[in-house]
PDB file of C-alpha atoms in Angstrom:
ATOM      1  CA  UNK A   1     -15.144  84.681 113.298  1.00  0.00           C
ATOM      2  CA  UNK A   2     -15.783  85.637 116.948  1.00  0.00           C
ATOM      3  CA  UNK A   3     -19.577  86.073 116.604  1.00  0.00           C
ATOM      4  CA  UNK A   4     -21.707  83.717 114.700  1.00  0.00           C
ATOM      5  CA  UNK A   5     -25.095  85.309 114.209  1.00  0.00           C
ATOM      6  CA  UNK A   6     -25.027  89.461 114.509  1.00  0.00           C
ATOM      7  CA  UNK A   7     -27.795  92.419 114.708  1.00  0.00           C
ATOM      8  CA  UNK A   8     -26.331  95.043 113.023  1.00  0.00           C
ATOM      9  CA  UNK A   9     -27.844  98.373 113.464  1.00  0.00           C
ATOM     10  CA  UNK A  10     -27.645 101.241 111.035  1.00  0.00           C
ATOM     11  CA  UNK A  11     -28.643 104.686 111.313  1.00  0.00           C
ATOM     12  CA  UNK A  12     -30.833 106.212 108.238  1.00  0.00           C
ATOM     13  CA  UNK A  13     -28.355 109.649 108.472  1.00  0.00           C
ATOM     14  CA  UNK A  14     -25.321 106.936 107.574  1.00  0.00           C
ATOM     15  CA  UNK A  15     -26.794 106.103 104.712  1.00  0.00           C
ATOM     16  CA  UNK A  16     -27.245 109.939 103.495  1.00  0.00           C
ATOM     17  CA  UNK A  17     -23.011 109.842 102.815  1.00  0.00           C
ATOM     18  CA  UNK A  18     -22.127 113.556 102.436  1.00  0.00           C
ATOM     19  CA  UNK A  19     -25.414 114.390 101.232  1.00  0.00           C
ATOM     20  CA  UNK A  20     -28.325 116.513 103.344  1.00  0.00           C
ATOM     21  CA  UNK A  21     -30.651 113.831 102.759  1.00  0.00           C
ATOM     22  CA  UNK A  22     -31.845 110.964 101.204  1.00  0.00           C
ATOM     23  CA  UNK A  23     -29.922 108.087 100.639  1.00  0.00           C
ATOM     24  CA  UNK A  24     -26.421 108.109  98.877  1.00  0.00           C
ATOM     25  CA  UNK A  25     -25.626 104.972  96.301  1.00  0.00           C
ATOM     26  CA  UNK A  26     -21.687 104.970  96.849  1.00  0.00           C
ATOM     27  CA  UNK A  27     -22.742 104.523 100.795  1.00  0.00           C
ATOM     28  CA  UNK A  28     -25.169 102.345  99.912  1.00  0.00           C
ATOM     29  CA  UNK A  29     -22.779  99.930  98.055  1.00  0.00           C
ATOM     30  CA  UNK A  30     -20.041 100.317 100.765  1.00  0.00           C
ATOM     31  CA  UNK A  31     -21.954  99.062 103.125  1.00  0.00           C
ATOM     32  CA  UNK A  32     -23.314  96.290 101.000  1.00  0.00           C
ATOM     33  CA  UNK A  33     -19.960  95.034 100.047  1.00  0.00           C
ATOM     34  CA  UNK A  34     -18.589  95.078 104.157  1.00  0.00           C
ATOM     35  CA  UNK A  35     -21.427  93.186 104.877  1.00  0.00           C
ATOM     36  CA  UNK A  36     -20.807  91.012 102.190  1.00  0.00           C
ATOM     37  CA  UNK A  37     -17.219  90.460 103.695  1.00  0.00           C
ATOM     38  CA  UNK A  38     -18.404  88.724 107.164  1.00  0.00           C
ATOM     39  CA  UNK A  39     -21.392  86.919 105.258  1.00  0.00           C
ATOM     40  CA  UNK A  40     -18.576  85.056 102.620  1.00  0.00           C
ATOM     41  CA  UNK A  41     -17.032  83.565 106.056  1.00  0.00           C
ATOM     42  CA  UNK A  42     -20.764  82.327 107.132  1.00  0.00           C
ATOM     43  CA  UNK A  43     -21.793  84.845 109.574  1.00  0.00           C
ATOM     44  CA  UNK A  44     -25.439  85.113 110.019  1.00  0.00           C
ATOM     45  CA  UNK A  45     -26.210  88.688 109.742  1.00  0.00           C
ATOM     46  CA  UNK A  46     -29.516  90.638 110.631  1.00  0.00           C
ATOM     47  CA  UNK A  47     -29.994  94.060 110.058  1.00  0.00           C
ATOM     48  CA  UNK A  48     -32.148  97.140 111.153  1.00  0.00           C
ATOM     49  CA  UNK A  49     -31.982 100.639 110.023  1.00  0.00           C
ATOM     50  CA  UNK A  50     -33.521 103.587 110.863  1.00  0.00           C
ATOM     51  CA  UNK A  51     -35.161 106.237 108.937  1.00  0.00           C
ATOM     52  CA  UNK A  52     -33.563 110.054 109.903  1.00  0.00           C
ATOM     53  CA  UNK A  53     -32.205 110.204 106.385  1.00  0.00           C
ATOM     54  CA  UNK A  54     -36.066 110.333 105.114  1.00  0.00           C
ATOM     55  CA  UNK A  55     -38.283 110.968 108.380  1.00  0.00           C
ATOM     56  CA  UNK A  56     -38.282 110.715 112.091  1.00  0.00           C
ATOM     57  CA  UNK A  57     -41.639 110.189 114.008  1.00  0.00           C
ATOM     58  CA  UNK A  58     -40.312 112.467 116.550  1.00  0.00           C
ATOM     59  CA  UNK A  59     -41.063 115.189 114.083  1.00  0.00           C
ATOM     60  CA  UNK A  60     -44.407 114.879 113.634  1.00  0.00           C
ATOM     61  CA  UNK A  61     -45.116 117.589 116.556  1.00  0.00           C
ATOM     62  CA  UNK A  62     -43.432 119.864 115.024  1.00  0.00           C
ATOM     63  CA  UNK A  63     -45.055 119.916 111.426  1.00  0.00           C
ATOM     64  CA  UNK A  64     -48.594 119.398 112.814  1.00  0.00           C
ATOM     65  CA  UNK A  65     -48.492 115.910 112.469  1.00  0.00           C
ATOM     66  CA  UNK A  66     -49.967 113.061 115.320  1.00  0.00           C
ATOM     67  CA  UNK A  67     -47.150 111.478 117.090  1.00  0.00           C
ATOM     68  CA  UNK A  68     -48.881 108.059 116.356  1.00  0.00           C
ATOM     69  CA  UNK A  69     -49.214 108.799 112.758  1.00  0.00           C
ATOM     70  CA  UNK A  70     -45.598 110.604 112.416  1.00  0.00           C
ATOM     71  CA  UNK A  71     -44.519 106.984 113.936  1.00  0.00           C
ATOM     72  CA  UNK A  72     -46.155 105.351 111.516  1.00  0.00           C
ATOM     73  CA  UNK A  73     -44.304 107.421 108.984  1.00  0.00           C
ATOM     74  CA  UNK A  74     -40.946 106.550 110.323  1.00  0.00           C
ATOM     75  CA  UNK A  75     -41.883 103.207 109.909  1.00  0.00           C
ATOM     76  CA  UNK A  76     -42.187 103.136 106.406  1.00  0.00           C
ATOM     77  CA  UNK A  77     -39.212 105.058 105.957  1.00  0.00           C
ATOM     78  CA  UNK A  78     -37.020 102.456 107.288  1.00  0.00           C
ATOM     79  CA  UNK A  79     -38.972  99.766 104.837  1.00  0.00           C
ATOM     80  CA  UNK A  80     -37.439 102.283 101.821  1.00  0.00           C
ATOM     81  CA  UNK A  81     -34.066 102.369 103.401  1.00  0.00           C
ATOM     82  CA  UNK A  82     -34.039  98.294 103.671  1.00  0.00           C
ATOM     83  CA  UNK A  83     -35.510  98.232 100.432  1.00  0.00           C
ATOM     84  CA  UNK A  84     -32.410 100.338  99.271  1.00  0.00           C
ATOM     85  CA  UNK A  85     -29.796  98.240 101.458  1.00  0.00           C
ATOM     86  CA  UNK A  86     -31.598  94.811  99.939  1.00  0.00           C
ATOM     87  CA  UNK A  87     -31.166  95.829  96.668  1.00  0.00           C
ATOM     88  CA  UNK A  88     -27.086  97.107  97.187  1.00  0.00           C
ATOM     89  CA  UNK A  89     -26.615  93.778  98.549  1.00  0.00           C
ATOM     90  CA  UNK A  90     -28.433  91.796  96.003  1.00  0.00           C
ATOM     91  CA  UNK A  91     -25.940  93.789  93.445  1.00  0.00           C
ATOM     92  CA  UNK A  92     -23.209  92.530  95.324  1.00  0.00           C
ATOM     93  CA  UNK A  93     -24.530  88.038  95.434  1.00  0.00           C
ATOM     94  CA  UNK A  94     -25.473  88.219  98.571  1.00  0.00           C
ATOM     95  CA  UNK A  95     -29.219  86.920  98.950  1.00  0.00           C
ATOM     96  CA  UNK A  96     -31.733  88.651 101.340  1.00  0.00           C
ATOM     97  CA  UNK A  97     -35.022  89.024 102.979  1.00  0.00           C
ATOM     98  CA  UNK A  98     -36.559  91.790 103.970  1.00  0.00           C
ATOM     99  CA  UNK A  99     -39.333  91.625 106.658  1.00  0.00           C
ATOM    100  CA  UNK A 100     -41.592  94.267 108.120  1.00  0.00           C
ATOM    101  CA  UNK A 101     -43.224  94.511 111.337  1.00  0.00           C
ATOM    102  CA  UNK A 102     -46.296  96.190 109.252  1.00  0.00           C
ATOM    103  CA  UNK A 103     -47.981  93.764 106.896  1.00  0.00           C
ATOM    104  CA  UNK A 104     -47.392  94.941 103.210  1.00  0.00           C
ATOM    105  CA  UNK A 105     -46.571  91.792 101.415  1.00  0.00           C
ATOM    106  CA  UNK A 106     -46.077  93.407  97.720  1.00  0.00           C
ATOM    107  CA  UNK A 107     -42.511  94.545  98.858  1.00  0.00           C
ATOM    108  CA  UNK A 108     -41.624  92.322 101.873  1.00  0.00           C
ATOM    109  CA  UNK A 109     -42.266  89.330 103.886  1.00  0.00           C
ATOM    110  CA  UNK A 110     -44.323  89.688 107.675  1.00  0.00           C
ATOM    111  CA  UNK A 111     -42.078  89.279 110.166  1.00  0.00           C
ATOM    112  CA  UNK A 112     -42.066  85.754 111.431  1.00  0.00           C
ATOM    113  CA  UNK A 113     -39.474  84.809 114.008  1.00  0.00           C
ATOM    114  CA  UNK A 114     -38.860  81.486 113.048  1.00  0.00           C
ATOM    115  CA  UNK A 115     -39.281  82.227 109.271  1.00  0.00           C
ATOM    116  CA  UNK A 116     -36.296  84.796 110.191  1.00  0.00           C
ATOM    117  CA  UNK A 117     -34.568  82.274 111.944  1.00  0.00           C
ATOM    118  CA  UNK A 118     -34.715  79.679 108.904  1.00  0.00           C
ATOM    119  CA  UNK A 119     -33.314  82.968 106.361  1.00  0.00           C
ATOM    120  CA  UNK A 120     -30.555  82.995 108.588  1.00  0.00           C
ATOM    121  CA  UNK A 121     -29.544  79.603 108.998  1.00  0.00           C
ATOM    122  CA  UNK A 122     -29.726  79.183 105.193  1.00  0.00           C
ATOM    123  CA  UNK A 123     -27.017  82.061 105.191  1.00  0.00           C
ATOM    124  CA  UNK A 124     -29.316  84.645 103.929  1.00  0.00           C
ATOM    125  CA  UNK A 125     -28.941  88.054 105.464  1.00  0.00           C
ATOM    126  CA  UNK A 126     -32.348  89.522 106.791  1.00  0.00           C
ATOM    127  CA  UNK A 127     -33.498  93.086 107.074  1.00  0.00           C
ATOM    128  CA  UNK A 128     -35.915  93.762 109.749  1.00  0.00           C
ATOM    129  CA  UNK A 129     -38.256  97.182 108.549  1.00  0.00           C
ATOM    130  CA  UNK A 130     -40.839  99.309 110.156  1.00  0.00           C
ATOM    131  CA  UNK A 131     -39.246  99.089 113.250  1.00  0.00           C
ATOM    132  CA  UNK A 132     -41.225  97.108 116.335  1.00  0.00           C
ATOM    133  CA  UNK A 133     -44.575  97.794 114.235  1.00  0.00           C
ATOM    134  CA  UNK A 134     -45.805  99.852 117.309  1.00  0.00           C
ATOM    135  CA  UNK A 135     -45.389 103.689 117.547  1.00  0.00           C
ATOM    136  CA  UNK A 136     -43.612 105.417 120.559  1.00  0.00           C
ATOM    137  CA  UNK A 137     -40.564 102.331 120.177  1.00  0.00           C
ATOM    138  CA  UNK A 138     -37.360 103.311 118.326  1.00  0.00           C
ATOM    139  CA  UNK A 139     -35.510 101.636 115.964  1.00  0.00           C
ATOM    140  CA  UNK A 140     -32.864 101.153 118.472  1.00  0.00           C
ATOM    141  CA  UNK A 141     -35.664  99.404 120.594  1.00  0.00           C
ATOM    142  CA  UNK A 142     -36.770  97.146 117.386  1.00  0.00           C
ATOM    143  CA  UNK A 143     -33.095  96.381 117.229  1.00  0.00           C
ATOM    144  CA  UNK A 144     -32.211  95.145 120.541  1.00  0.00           C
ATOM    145  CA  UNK A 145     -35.981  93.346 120.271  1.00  0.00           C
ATOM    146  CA  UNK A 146     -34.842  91.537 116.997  1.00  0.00           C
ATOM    147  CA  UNK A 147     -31.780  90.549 117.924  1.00  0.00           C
ATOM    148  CA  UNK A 148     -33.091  89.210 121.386  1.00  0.00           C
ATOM    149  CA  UNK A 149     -35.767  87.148 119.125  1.00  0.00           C
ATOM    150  CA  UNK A 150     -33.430  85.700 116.576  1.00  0.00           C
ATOM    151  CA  UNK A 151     -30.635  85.039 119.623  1.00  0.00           C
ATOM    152  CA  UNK A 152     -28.453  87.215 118.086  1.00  0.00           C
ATOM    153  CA  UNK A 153     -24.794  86.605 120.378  1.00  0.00           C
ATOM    154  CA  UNK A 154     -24.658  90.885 119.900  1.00  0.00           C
ATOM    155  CA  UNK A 155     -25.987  94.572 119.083  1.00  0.00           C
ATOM    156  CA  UNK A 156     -23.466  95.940 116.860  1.00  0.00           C
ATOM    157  CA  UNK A 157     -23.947  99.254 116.937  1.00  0.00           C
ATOM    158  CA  UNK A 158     -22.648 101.154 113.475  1.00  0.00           C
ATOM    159  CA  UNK A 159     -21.815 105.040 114.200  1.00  0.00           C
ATOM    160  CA  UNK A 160     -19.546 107.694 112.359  1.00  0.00           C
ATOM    161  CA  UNK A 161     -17.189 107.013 115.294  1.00  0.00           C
ATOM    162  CA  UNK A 162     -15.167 104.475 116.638  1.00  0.00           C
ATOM    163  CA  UNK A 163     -16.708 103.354 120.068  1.00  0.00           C
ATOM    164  CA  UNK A 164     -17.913 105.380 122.944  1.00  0.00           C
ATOM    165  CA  UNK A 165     -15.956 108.617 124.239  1.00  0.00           C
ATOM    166  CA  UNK A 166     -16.093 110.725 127.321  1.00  0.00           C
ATOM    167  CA  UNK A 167     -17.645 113.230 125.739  1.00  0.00           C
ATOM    168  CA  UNK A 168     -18.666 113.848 121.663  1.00  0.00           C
ATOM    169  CA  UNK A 169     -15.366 113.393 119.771  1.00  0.00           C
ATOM    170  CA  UNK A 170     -16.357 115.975 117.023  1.00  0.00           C
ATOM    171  CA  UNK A 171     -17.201 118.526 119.725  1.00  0.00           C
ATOM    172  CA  UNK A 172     -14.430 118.116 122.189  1.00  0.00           C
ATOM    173  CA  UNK A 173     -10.846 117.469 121.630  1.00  0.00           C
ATOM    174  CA  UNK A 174     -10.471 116.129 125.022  1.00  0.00           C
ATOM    175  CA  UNK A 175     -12.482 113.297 124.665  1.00  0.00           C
ATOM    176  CA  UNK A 176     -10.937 109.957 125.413  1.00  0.00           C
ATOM    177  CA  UNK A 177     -12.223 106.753 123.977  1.00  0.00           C
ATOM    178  CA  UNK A 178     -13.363 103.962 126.373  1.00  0.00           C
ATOM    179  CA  UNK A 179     -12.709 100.393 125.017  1.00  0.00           C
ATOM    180  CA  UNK A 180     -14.910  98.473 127.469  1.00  0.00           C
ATOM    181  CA  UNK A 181     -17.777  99.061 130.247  1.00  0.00           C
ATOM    182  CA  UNK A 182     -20.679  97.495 132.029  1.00  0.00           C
ATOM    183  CA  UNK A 183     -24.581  98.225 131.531  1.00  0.00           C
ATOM    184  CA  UNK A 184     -24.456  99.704 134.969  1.00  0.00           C
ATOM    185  CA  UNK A 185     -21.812 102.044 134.322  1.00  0.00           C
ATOM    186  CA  UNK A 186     -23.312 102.912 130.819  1.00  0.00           C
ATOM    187  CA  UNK A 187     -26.079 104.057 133.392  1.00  0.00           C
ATOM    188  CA  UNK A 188     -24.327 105.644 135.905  1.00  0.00           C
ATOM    189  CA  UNK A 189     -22.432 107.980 133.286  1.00  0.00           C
ATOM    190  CA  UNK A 190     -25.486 109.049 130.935  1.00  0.00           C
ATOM    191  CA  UNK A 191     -24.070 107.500 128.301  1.00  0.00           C
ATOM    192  CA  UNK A 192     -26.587 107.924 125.751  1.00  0.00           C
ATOM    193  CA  UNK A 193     -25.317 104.337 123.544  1.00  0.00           C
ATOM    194  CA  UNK A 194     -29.108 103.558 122.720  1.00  0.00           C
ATOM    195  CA  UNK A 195     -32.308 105.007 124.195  1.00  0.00           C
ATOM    196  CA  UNK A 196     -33.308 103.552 127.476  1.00  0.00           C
ATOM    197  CA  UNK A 197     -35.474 101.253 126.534  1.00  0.00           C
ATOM    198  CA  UNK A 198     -33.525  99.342 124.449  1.00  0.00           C
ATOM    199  CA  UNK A 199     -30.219  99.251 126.192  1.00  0.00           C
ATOM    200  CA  UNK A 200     -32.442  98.057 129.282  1.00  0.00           C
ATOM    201  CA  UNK A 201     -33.652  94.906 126.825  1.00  0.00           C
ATOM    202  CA  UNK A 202     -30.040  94.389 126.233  1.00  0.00           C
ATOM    203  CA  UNK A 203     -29.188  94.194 129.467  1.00  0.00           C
ATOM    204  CA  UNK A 204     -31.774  92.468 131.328  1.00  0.00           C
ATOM    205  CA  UNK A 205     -31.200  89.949 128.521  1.00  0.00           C
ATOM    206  CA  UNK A 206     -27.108  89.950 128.745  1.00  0.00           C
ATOM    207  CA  UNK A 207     -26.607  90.724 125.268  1.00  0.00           C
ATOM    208  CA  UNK A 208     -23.602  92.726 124.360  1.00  0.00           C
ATOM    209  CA  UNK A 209     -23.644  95.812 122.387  1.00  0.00           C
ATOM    210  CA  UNK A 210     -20.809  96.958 120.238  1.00  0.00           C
ATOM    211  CA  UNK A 211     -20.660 100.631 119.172  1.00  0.00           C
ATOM    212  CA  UNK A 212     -17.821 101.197 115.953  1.00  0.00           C
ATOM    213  CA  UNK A 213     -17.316 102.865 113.168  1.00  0.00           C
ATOM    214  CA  UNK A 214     -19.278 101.398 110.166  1.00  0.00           C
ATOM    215  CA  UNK A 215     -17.765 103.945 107.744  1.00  0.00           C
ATOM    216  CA  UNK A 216     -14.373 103.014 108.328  1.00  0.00           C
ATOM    217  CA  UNK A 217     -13.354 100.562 105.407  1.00  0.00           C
ATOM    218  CA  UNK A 218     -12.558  96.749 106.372  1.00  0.00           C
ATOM    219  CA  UNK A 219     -13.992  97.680 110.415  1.00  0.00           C
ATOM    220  CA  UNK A 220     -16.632  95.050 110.422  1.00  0.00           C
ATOM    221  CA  UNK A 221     -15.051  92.245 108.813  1.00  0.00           C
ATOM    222  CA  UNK A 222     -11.716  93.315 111.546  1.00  0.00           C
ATOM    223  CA  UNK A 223     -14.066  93.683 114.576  1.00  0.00           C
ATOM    224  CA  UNK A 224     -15.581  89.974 113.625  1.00  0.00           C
ATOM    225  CA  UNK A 225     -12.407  88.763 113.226  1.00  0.00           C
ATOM    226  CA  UNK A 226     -11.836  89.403 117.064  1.00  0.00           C
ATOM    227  CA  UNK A 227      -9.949  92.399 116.318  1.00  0.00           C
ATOM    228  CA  UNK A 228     -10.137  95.506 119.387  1.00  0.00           C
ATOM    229  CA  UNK A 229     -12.573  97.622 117.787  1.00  0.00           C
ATOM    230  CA  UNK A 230     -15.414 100.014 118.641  1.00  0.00           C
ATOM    231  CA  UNK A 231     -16.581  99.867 122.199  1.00  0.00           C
ATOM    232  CA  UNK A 232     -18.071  96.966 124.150  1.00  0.00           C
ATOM    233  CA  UNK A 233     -21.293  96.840 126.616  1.00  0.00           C
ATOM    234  CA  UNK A 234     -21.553  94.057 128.675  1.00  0.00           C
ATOM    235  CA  UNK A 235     -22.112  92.696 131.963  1.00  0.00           C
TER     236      UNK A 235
END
């Protein structure tokens, strides 16, 4: 396998499937058995998903809501979605852990960084919830955070497309894939991969980020085989 350890980061609207909202089962188990794939050849996989398919703290203005407390609402949203993703996975052998950056220890385990380290090594894939545990940080930033803690060797990035285009593929025909680029030019072009603060944590920290398509049946297990798939960030 090319990469050893992994963050993989999910996006709560890819677990939604062809529904509006909410979280689709056949998704759910799709993903659980291509993760399953990379973890049978003893890849050491971390996970963090966000929470649009429930609730985004950048809606609270608009329904009245604090920011701070909207935030706090994502949060727990993502701790439903990796309760959802623990339990696909668990249906499929493979054991977990899910850990929260907001102490609630009937469902899930503090986060700990060596504790998450330790899950890992004993081949056990961990799901990191509620996001940073701060308000105002994304899930992309608890992501590139995580992985940075754990020493993930990369971000991989799962999308509904297959790596980074010129423009949005589903919006303009014209758009032509790029297979590789640098943090800098990531920068220079407004490519919006990750919000800033994360992709800055990922590259002051030289960790690659890999954007593909998750939905794509048998992409992750190819892409950690060392196959040329998705988009790479690096320096």
């Amino acid at each position: 396998m090319k990469y050893k350890r992994v963050l993989l980061k999910l996006s709560g609207e890819a677990l939604m499937g062809e529904q509006q909202y909410g979280i689709d089962p056949a998704r759910l188990v799709q993903y659980a058995q291509e993760i399953k794939k990379v973890v049978d050849q003893e890849v050491e996989v971390a996970i963090v998903i966000g929470a649009g398919n429930i609730f985004r703290g950048m809606q609270a203005d608009k329904m009245g809501i604090d920011r701070v407390q909207g935030d706090h609402m994502g949060m727990l949203a993502t701790v439903i979605n990796g309760m959802a993703l623990q339990s696909a996975l668990e249906g499929v052998g493979v054991y977990t852990r899910l850990m929260s950056g907001i102490q609630m220890d009937q469902v899930c385990e503090p986060f700990i960084r060596r504790r998450a380290v330790r899950h890992l090594e004993k081949n056990r894939v961990v799901i990191f919830g509620a996001g940073t545990g701060n308000p105002y940080f994304t899930t992309d930033s608890a992501a590139s955070l995580r992985a940075i803690e754990i020493d993930a060797d990369v971000v991989l990035k799962g999308t509904r497309v297959d790596g980074i285009y010129t423009a949005d593929p589903e919006k303009d025909p014209t758009a032509t894939k790029i297979p590789q680029l640098s943090f800098d030019e990531a920068l220079s072009k407004n490519l919006k991969i990750m919000d800033l603060t994360a992709f800055t944590l990922c590259k002051e920290n030289n960790l690659p980020i890999v954007v593909f398509d998750m939905n794509k049946p048998n992409n992750l297990f190819e892409l950690m085989s060392g196959e040329p798939i998705g988009t790479v960030v690096s320096e």
